[in-house]
Coordinates of C-alpha atoms and ligand atoms in Angstrom, one line a residue:
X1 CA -33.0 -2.6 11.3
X2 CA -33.5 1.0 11.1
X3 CA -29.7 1.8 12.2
X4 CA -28.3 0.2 8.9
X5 CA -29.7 2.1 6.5
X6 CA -29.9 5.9 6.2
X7 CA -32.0 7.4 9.4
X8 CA -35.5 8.3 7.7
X9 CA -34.5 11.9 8.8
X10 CA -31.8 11.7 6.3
X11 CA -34.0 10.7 3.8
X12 CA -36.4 13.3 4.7
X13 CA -33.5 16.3 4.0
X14 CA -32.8 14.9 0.8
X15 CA -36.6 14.8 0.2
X16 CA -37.3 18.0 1.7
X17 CA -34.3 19.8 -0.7
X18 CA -36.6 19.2 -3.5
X19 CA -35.6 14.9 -2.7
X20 CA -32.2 15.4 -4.8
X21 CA -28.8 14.8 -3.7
X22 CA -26.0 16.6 -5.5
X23 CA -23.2 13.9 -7.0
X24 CA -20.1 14.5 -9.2
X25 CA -19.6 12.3 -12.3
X26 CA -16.9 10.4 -13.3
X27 CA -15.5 13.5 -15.4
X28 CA -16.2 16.1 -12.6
X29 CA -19.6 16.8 -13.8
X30 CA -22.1 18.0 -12.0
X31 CA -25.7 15.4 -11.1
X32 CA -28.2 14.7 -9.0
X33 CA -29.3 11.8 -7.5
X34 CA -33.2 11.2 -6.7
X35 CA -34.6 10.2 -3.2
X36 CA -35.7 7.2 -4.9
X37 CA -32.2 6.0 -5.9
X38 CA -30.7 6.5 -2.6
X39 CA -33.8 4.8 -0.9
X40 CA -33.0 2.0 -3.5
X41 CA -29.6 1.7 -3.0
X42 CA -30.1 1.7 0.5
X43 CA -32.8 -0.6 1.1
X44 CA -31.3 -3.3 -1.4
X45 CA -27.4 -3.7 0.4
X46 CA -26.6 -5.9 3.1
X47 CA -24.3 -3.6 4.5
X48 CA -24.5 0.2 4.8
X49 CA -25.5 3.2 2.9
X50 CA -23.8 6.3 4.9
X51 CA -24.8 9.8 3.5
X52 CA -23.5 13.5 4.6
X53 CA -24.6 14.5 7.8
X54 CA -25.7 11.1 9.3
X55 CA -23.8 10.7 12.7
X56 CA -21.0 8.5 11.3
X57 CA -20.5 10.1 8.0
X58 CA -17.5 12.2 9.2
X59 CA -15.6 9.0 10.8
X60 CA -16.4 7.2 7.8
X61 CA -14.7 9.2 5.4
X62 CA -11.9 9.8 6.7
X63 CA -8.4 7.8 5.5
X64 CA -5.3 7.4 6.9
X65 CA -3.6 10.6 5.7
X66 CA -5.1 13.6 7.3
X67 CA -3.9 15.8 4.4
X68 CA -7.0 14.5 2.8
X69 CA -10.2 15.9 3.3
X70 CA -12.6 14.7 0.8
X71 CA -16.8 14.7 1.2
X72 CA -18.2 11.4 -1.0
X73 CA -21.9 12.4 -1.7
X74 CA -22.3 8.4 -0.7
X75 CA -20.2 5.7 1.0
X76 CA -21.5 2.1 0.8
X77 CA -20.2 0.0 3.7
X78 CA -20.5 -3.0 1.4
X79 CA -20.7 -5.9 3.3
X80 CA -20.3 -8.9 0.6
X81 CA -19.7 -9.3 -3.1
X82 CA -24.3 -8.9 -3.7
X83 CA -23.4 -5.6 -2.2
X84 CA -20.6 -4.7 -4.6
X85 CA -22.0 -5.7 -7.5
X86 CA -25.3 -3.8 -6.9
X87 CA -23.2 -0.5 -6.0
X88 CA -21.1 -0.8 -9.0
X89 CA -24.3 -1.0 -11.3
X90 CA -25.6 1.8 -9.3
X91 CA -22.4 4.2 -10.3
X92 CA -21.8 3.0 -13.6
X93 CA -25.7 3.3 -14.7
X94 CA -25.1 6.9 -13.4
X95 CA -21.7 7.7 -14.6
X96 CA -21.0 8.4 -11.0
X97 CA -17.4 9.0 -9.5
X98 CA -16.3 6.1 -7.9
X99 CA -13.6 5.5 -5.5
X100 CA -12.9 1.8 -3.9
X101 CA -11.4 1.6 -0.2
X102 CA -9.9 -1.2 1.4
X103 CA -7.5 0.1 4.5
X104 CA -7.6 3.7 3.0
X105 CA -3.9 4.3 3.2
X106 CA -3.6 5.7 -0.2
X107 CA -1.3 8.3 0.3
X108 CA -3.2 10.7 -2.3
X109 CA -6.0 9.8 -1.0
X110 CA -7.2 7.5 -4.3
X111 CA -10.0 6.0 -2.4
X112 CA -12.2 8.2 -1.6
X113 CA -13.5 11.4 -3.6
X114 CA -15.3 14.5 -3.4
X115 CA -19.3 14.0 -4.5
X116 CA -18.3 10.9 -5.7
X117 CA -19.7 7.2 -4.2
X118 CA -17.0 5.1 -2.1
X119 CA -17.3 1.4 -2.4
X120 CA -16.4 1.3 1.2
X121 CA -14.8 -2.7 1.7
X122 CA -13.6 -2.3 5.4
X123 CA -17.0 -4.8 6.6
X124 CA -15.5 -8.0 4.3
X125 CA -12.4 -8.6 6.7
X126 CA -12.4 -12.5 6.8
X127 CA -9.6 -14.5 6.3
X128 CA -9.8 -18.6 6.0
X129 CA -6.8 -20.2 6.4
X130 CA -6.6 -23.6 4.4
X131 CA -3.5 -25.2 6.3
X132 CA -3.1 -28.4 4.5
X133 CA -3.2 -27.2 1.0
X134 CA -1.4 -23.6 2.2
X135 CA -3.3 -21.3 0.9
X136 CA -5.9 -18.5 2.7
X137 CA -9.0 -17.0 1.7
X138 CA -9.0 -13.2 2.3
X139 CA -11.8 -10.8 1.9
X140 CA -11.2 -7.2 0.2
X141 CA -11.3 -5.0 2.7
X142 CA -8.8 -7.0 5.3
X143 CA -6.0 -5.6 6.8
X144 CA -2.5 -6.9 7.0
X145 CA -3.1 -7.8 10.7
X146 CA -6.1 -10.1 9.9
X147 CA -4.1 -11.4 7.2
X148 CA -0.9 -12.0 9.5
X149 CA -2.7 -13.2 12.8
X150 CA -4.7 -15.8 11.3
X151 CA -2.0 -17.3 8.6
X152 CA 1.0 -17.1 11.9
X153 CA -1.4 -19.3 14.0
X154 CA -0.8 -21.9 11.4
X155 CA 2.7 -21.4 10.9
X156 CA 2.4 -20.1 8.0
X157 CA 3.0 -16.6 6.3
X158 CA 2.6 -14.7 3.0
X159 CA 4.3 -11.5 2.1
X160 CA 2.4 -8.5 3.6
X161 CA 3.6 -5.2 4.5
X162 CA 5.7 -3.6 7.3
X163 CA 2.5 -1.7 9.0
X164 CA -0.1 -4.2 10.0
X165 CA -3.2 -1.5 9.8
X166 CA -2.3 -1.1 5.6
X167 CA -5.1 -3.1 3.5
X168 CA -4.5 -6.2 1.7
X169 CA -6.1 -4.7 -1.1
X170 CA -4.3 -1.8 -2.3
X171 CA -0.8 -3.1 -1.3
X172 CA -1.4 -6.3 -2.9
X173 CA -2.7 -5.3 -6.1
X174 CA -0.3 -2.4 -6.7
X175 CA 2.7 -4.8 -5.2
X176 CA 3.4 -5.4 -1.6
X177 CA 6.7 -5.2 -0.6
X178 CA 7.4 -6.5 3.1
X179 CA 10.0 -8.5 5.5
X180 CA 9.7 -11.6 3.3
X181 CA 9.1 -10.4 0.0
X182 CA 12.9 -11.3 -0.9
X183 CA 12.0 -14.8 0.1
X184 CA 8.2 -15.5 -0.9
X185 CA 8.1 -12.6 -3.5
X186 CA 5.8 -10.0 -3.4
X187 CA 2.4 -10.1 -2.1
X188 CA 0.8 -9.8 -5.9
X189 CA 3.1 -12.8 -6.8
X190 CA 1.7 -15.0 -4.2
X191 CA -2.0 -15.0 -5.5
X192 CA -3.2 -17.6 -6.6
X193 CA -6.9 -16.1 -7.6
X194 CA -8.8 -13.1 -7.2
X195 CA -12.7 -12.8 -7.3
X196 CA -13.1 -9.2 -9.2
X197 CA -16.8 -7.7 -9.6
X198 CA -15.6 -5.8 -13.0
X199 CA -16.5 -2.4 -14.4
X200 CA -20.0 -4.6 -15.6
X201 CA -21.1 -5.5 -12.3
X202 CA -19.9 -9.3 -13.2
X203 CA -18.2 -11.1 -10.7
X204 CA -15.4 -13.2 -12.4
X205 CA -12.8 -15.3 -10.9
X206 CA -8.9 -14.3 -11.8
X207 CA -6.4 -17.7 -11.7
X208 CA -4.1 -19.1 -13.6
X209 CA -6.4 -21.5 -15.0
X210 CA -9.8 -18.7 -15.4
X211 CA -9.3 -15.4 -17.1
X212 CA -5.6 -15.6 -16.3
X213 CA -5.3 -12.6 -18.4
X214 CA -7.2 -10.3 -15.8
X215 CA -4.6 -12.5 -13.0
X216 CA -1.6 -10.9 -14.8
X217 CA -3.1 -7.4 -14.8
X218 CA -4.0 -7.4 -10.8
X219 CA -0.5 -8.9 -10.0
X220 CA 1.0 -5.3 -10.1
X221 CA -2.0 -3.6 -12.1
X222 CA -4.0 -1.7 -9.2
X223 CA -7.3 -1.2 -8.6
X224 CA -7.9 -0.7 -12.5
X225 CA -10.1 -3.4 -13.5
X226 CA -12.5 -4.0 -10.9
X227 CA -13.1 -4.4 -7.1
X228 CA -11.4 -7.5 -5.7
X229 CA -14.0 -9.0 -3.2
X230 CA -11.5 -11.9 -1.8
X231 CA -7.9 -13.0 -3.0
X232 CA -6.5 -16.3 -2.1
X233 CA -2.9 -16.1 -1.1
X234 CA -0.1 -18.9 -1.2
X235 CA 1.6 -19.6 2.3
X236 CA 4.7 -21.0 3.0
X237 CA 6.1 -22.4 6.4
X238 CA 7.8 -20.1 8.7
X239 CA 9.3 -20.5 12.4
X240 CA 6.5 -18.1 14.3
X241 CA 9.6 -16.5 15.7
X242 CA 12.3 -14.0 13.7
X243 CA 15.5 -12.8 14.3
X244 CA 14.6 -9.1 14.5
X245 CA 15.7 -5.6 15.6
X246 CA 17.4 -2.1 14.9
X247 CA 21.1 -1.7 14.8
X248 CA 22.2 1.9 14.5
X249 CA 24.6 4.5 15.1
X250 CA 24.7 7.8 15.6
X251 CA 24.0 9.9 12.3
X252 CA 27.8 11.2 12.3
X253 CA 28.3 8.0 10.6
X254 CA 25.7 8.3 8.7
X255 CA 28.4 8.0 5.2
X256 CA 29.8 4.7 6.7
X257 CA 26.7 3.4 8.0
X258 CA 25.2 3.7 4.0
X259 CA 28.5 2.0 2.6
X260 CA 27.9 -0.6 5.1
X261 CA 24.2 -1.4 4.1
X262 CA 24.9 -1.0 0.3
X263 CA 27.5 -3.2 0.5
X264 CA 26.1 -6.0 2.9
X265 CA 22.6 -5.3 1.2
X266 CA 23.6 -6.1 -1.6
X267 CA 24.9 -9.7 -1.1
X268 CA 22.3 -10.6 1.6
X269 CA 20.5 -13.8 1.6
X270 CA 16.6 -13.8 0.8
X271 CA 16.4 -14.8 4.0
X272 CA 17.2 -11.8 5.3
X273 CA 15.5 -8.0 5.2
X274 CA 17.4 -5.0 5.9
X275 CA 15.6 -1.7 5.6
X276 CA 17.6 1.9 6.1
X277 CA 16.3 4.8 8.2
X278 CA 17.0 8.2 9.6
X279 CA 15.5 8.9 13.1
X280 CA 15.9 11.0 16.2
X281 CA 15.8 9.1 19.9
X282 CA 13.4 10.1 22.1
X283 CA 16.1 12.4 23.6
X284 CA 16.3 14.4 20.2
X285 CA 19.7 12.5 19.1
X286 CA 20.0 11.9 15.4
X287 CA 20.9 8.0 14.4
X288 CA 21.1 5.9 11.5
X289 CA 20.2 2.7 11.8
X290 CA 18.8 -0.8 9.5
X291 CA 16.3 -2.7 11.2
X292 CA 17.1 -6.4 10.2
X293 CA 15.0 -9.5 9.6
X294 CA 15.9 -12.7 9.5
X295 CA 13.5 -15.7 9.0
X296 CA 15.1 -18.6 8.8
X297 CA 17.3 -20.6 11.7
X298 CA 18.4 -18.4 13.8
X299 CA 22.3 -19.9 14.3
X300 CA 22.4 -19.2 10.8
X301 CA 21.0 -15.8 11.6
X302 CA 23.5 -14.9 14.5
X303 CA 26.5 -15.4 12.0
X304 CA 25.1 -13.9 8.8
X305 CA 24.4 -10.4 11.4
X306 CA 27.8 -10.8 12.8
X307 CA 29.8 -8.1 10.3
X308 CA 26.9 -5.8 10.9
X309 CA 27.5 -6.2 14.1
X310 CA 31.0 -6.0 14.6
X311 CA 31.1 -2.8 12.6
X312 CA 31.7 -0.5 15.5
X313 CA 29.5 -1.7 17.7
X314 CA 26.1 0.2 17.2
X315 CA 24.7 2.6 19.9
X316 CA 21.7 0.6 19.7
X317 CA 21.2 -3.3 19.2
X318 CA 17.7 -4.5 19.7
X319 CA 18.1 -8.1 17.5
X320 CA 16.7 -10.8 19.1
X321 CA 14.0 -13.6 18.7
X322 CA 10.9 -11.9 18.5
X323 CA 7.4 -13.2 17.2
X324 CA 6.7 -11.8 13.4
X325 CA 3.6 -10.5 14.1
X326 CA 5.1 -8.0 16.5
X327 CA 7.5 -6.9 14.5
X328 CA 4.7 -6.5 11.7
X329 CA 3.0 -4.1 14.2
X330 CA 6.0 -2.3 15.7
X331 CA 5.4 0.7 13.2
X332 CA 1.8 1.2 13.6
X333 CA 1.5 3.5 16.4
X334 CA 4.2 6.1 14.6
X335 CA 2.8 5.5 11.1
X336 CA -0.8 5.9 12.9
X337 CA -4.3 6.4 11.6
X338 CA -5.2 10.0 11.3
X339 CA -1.1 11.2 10.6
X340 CA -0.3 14.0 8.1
X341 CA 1.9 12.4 5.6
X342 CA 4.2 14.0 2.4
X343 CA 6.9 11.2 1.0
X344 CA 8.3 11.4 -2.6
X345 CA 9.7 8.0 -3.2
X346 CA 11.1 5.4 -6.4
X347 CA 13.4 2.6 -7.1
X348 CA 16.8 2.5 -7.3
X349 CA 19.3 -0.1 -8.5
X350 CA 21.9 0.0 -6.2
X351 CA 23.1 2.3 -3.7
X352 CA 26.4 3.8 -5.6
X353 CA 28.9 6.1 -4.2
X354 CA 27.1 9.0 -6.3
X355 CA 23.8 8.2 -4.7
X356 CA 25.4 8.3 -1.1
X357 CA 26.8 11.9 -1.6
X358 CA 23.5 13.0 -3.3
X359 CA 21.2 11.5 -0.2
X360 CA 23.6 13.5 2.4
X361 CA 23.4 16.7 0.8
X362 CA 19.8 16.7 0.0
X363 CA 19.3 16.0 3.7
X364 CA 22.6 17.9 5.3
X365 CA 20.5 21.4 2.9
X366 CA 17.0 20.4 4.3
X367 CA 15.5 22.1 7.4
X368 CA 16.3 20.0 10.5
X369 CA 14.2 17.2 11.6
X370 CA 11.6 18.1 9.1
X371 CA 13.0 15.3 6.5
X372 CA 13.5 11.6 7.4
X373 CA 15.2 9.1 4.6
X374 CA 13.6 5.3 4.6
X375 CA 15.2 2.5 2.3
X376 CA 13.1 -0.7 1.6
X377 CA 14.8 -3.2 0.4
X378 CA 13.8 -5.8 -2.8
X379 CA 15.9 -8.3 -4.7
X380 CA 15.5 -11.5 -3.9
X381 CA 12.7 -13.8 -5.3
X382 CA 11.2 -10.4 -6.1
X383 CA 14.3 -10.1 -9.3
X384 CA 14.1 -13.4 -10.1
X385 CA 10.7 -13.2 -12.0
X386 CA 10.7 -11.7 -15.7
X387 CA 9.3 -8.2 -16.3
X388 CA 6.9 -9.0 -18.4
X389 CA 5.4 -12.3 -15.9
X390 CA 3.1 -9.9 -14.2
X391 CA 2.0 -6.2 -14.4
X392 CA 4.4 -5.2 -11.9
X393 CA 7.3 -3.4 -13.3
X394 CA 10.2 -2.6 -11.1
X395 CA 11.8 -6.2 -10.7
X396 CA 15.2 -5.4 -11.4
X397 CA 15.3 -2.7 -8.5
X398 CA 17.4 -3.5 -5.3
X399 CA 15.8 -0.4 -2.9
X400 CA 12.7 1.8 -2.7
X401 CA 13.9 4.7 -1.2
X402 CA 12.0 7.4 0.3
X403 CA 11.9 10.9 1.7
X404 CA 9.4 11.5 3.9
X405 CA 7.8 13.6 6.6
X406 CA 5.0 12.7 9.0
X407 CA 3.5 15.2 11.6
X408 CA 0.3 16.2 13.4
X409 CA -0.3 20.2 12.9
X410 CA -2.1 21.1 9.9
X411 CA 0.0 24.4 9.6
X412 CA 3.0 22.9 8.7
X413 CA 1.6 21.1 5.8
X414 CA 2.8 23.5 3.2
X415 CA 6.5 24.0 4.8
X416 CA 6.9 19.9 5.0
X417 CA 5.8 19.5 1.3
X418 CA 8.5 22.2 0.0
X419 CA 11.0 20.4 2.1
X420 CA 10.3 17.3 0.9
X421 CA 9.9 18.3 -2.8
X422 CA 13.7 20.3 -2.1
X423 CA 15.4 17.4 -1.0
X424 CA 14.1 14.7 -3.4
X425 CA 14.4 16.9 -6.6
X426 CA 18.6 16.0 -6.4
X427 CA 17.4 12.5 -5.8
X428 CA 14.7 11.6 -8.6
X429 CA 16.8 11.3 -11.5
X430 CA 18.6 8.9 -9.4
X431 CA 15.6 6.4 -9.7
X432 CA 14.5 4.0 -12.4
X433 CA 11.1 3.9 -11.9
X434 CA 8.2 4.5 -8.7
X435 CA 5.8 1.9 -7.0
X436 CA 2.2 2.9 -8.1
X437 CA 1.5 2.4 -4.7
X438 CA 3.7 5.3 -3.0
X439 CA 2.7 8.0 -5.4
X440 CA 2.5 12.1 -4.9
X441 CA -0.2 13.8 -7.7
X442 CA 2.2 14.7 -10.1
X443 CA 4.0 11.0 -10.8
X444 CA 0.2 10.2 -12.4
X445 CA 1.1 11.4 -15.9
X446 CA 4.2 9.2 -15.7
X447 CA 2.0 5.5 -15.1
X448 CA 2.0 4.7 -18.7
X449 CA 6.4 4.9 -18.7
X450 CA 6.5 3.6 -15.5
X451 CA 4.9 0.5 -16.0
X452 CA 7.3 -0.1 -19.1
X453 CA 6.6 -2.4 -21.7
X454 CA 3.5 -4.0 -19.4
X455 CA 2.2 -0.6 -20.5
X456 CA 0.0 -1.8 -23.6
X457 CA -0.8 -5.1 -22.4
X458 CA -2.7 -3.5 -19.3
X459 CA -4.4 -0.7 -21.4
X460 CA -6.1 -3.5 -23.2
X461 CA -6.9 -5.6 -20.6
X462 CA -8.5 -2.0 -19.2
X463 CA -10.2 -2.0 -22.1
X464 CA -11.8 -5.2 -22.3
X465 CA -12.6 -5.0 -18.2
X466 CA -13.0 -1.1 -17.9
X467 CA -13.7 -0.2 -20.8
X468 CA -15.6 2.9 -19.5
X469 CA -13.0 3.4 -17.0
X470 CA -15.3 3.7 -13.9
X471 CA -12.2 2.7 -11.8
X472 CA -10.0 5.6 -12.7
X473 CA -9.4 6.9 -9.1
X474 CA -5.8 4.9 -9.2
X475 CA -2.3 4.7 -10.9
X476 CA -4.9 4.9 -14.0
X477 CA -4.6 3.1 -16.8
X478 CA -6.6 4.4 -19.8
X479 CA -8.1 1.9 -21.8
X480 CA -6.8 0.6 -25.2
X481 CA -9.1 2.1 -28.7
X482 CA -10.4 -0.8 -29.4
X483 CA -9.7 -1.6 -32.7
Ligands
FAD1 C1 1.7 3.5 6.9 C2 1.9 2.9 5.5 C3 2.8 1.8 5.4 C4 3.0 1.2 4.2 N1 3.9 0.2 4.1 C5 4.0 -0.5 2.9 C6 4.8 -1.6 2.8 O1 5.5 -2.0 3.8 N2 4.9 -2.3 1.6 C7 4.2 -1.8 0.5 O2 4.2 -2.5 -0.5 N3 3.4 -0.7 0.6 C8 3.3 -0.1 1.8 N4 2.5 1.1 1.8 C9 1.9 1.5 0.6 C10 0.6 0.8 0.4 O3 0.8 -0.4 -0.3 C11 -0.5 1.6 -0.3 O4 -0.8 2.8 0.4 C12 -1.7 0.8 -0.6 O5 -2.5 1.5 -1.5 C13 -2.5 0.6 0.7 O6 -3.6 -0.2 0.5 P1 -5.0 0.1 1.2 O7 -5.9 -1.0 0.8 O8 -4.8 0.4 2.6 O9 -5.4 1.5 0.4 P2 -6.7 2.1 -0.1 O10 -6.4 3.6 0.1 O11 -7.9 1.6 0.5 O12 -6.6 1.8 -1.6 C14 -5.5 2.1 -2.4 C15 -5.9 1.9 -3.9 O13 -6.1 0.5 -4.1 C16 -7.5 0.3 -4.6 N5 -8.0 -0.8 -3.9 C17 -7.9 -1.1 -2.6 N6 -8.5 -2.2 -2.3 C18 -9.1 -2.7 -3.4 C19 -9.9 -3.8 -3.8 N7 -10.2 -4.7 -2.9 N8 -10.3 -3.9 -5.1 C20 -9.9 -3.0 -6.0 N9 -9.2 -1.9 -5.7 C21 -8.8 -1.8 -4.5 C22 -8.2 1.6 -4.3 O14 -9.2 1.9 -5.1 C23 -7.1 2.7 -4.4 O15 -6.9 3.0 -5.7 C24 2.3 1.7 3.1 C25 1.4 2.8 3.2 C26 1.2 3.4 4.4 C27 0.3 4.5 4.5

């Protein structure tokens, strides 16, 4: 027993410097928090209590990106919604800074904090697949592979996204595009409920039939109004086997190559995903190349990939049948835990001749092989739903384009940033609108025009489940004066 709960040592340092351990509030004030607090909080969770200087602490705050280096005065390894709810009472009776983490792959790092508490999820991981009704159970702090593995054994799939160690959590609630959102829709328009401890420490079920307000606001919304212990997705029948794989050419065609996805994009069935990327071979050549999905029969496959193709034929063809859940995974290891990541990113509309010329310069003027260009593609199901039928505001975008750079070597963070800031400034006014969930520090003060006219109807909901806004570590939404 005594490994789950701070090592008495612990407790002895906080009580031997003067039993105090110093905390930031939600505003960035300084507090304290007593011996007998932490030995509380401790004492009463299921799960974990993990303070500075235990053995763990330095694994356990770390996130994916390695740009961020933050030091929580607490992380709670909660290990079921009793433990939630008694940690969110915990920082809201104390005003403390509170960050929620589910995979941690927050690119600015919104889910953990410096002094702060982390409400630390990654211990509720189950997933329950219902087969006959089609629907699966999912606790807040899965990942997309334990969300993928369990629903494919069934034959069944939801919309998750393209790197299988990303959380359901985050990606969900902000979104979730992936390689059958133009099919199913989006991950957030696949819930069918949500069970959110709120602001109060209240656990409330979200569905269309309870609260549907608060199902609205987490279709899209973030992590504003509470933490989601367990979502229950919709599945829908797939073949366990895709027709999947990279077609590209060498980056000299790079202006051709973009016609040819705009324009074949752009008709595509739902069936099929086609995302866009720059990338050098192992032997340092520069290519262009889509990788393709398609999840349907895969006859009808063969033919609807034929112009693509027969367009030159590319320098490298890897389509064939392949299981889903490997292609899920085939990103993970260069998108790995523990990379330095900078990417400026938004929607676009189409890909127009203008936007070609732009994308070519921006990268032709950046420093070489510092600057990589990734296109995901929406449309689909995704447009087909109304603005204003959940939180989420970019349906009538066609692409999220990004420009990105990923590396291991702390000393090039600052000249990857500038490059990455110099070749998307030609590039932003290009957009109409950002995901919440791809966001640098600076597109924060734009979350009230981004999300549109969903704006007003979120900042109440804020206020009537936030209204203190404890969960402000997120594409914020401030609460609504109430009247
Ligand atoms: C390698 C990589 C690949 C990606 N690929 C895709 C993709 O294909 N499609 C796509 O749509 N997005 C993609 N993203 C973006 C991704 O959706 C966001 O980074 C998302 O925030 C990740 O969720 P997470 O749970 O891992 O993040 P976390 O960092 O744990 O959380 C992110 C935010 O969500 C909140 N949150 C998380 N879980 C909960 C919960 N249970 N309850 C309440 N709030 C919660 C957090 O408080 C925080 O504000 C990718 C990101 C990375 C780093």
């Amino acid at each position: 027993m005594a490994a789950l709960w701070p090592s008495r040592s612990l407790l002895a340092q906080v009580a031997a410097a003067g039993g105090e351990l110093a905390a930031k509030t939600l505003t960035g004030g300084a507090t304290t928090l007593t011996l007998a607090d932490v030995e509380a909080l401790a004492s009463g969770l299921r799960g974990r209590l993990i303070l500075p200087g235990q053995a763990d602490y330095e694994g356990a705050r770390r996130v994916w990106n390695a740009m961020i280096d933050r030091r929580p005065a607490l992380i709670a390894r909660c290990a079921a919604p009793s433990d939630v709810i008694q940690v969110v009472n915990f920082a809201r009776e104390r005003q403390l800074l509170t960050a929620v983490r589910c995979g941690g792959h927050s690119q600015t790092g919104k889910s953990t904090c410096d002094g702060g508490i982390v409400i630390d999820l990654s211990p509720m991981q189950s997933v329950r697949v219902d087969p006959a009704a089609q629907l699966a159970r999912v606790e807040g702090g899965a990942l997309l592979r334990h969300l993928d593995r369990e629903t494919r054994t069934f034959g069944l799939v939801t919309t998750a996204g393209t790197v299988s160690h990303t959380g359901v959590g985050g990606l969900t609630l902000g979104g979730g595009l992936g390689r059958v959102a133009r099919r199913f829709g989006l991950a957030c328009d696949n819930l069918r409920s949500v069970d959110v401890v709120t602001a109060a420490g209240k656990l409330v079920t979200a569905s269309e039939t309870e609260n549907a307000d608060l199902l609205w606001g987490l279709r899209g919304g973030g992590g504003n109004f509470g933490v989601a212990t367990s979502f229950e997705f919709a599945l829908h029948p797939m073949d366990p086997m895709v027709l999947s794989g990279d077609l590209a050419w060498p980056y000299e065609r790079a202006r051709e190559v973009m016609r040819l996805y705009a324009d074949f994009s752009a008709d595509a069935p739902d069936e099929l995903n086609m995302d866009l990327g720059t990338f050098k071979t192992p032997d340092g050549q520069m290519m262009i190349g889509s990788e393709v999905v398609w999840s349907a029969d895969h006859a009808a496959g063969e033919r609807v990939l034929k112009p693509l193709r027969s367009f030159g034929p590319p320098a490298i063809d890897t389509v064939r049948a392949v299981p889903y859940t490997e292609v899920q995974a085939q990103d993970d290891k260069f998108l790995e835990n523990g990379i330095r990541d900078y990417r400026k990113s938004g929607f676009l509309l189409s890909i127009d001749e203008n936007t070609i010329d732009a994308l070519l310069e921006t990268l032709r003027a950046a420093p070489p092989g510092l600057v990589r260009m990734t296109f995901q593609q929406s449309g689909g199901a995704i447009g087909r739903r109304e603005v204003d039928a959940t939180a989420f505001p970019n349906r009538d975008s066609r692409y999220w384009v990004a420009l990105a750079s990923s590396f291991k070597d702390p000393a090039e963070d600052e000249a990857r940033i500038a490059a990455v800031r110099a070749a998307w400034k030609p590039i932003e006014p290009l957009t109409r609108g950002f995901y919440v969930n791809a966001m640098t520090e600076d597109m924060y003060a734009r979350v009230d025009t981004n999300y549109g006219p969903n704006y007003a109807r979120l900042a109440q909901l804020k206020s009537k489940y936030d209204p203190g806004n404890q969960f402000r570590l997120n594409a914020n939404v401030v609460p609504a004066a109430s009247s």
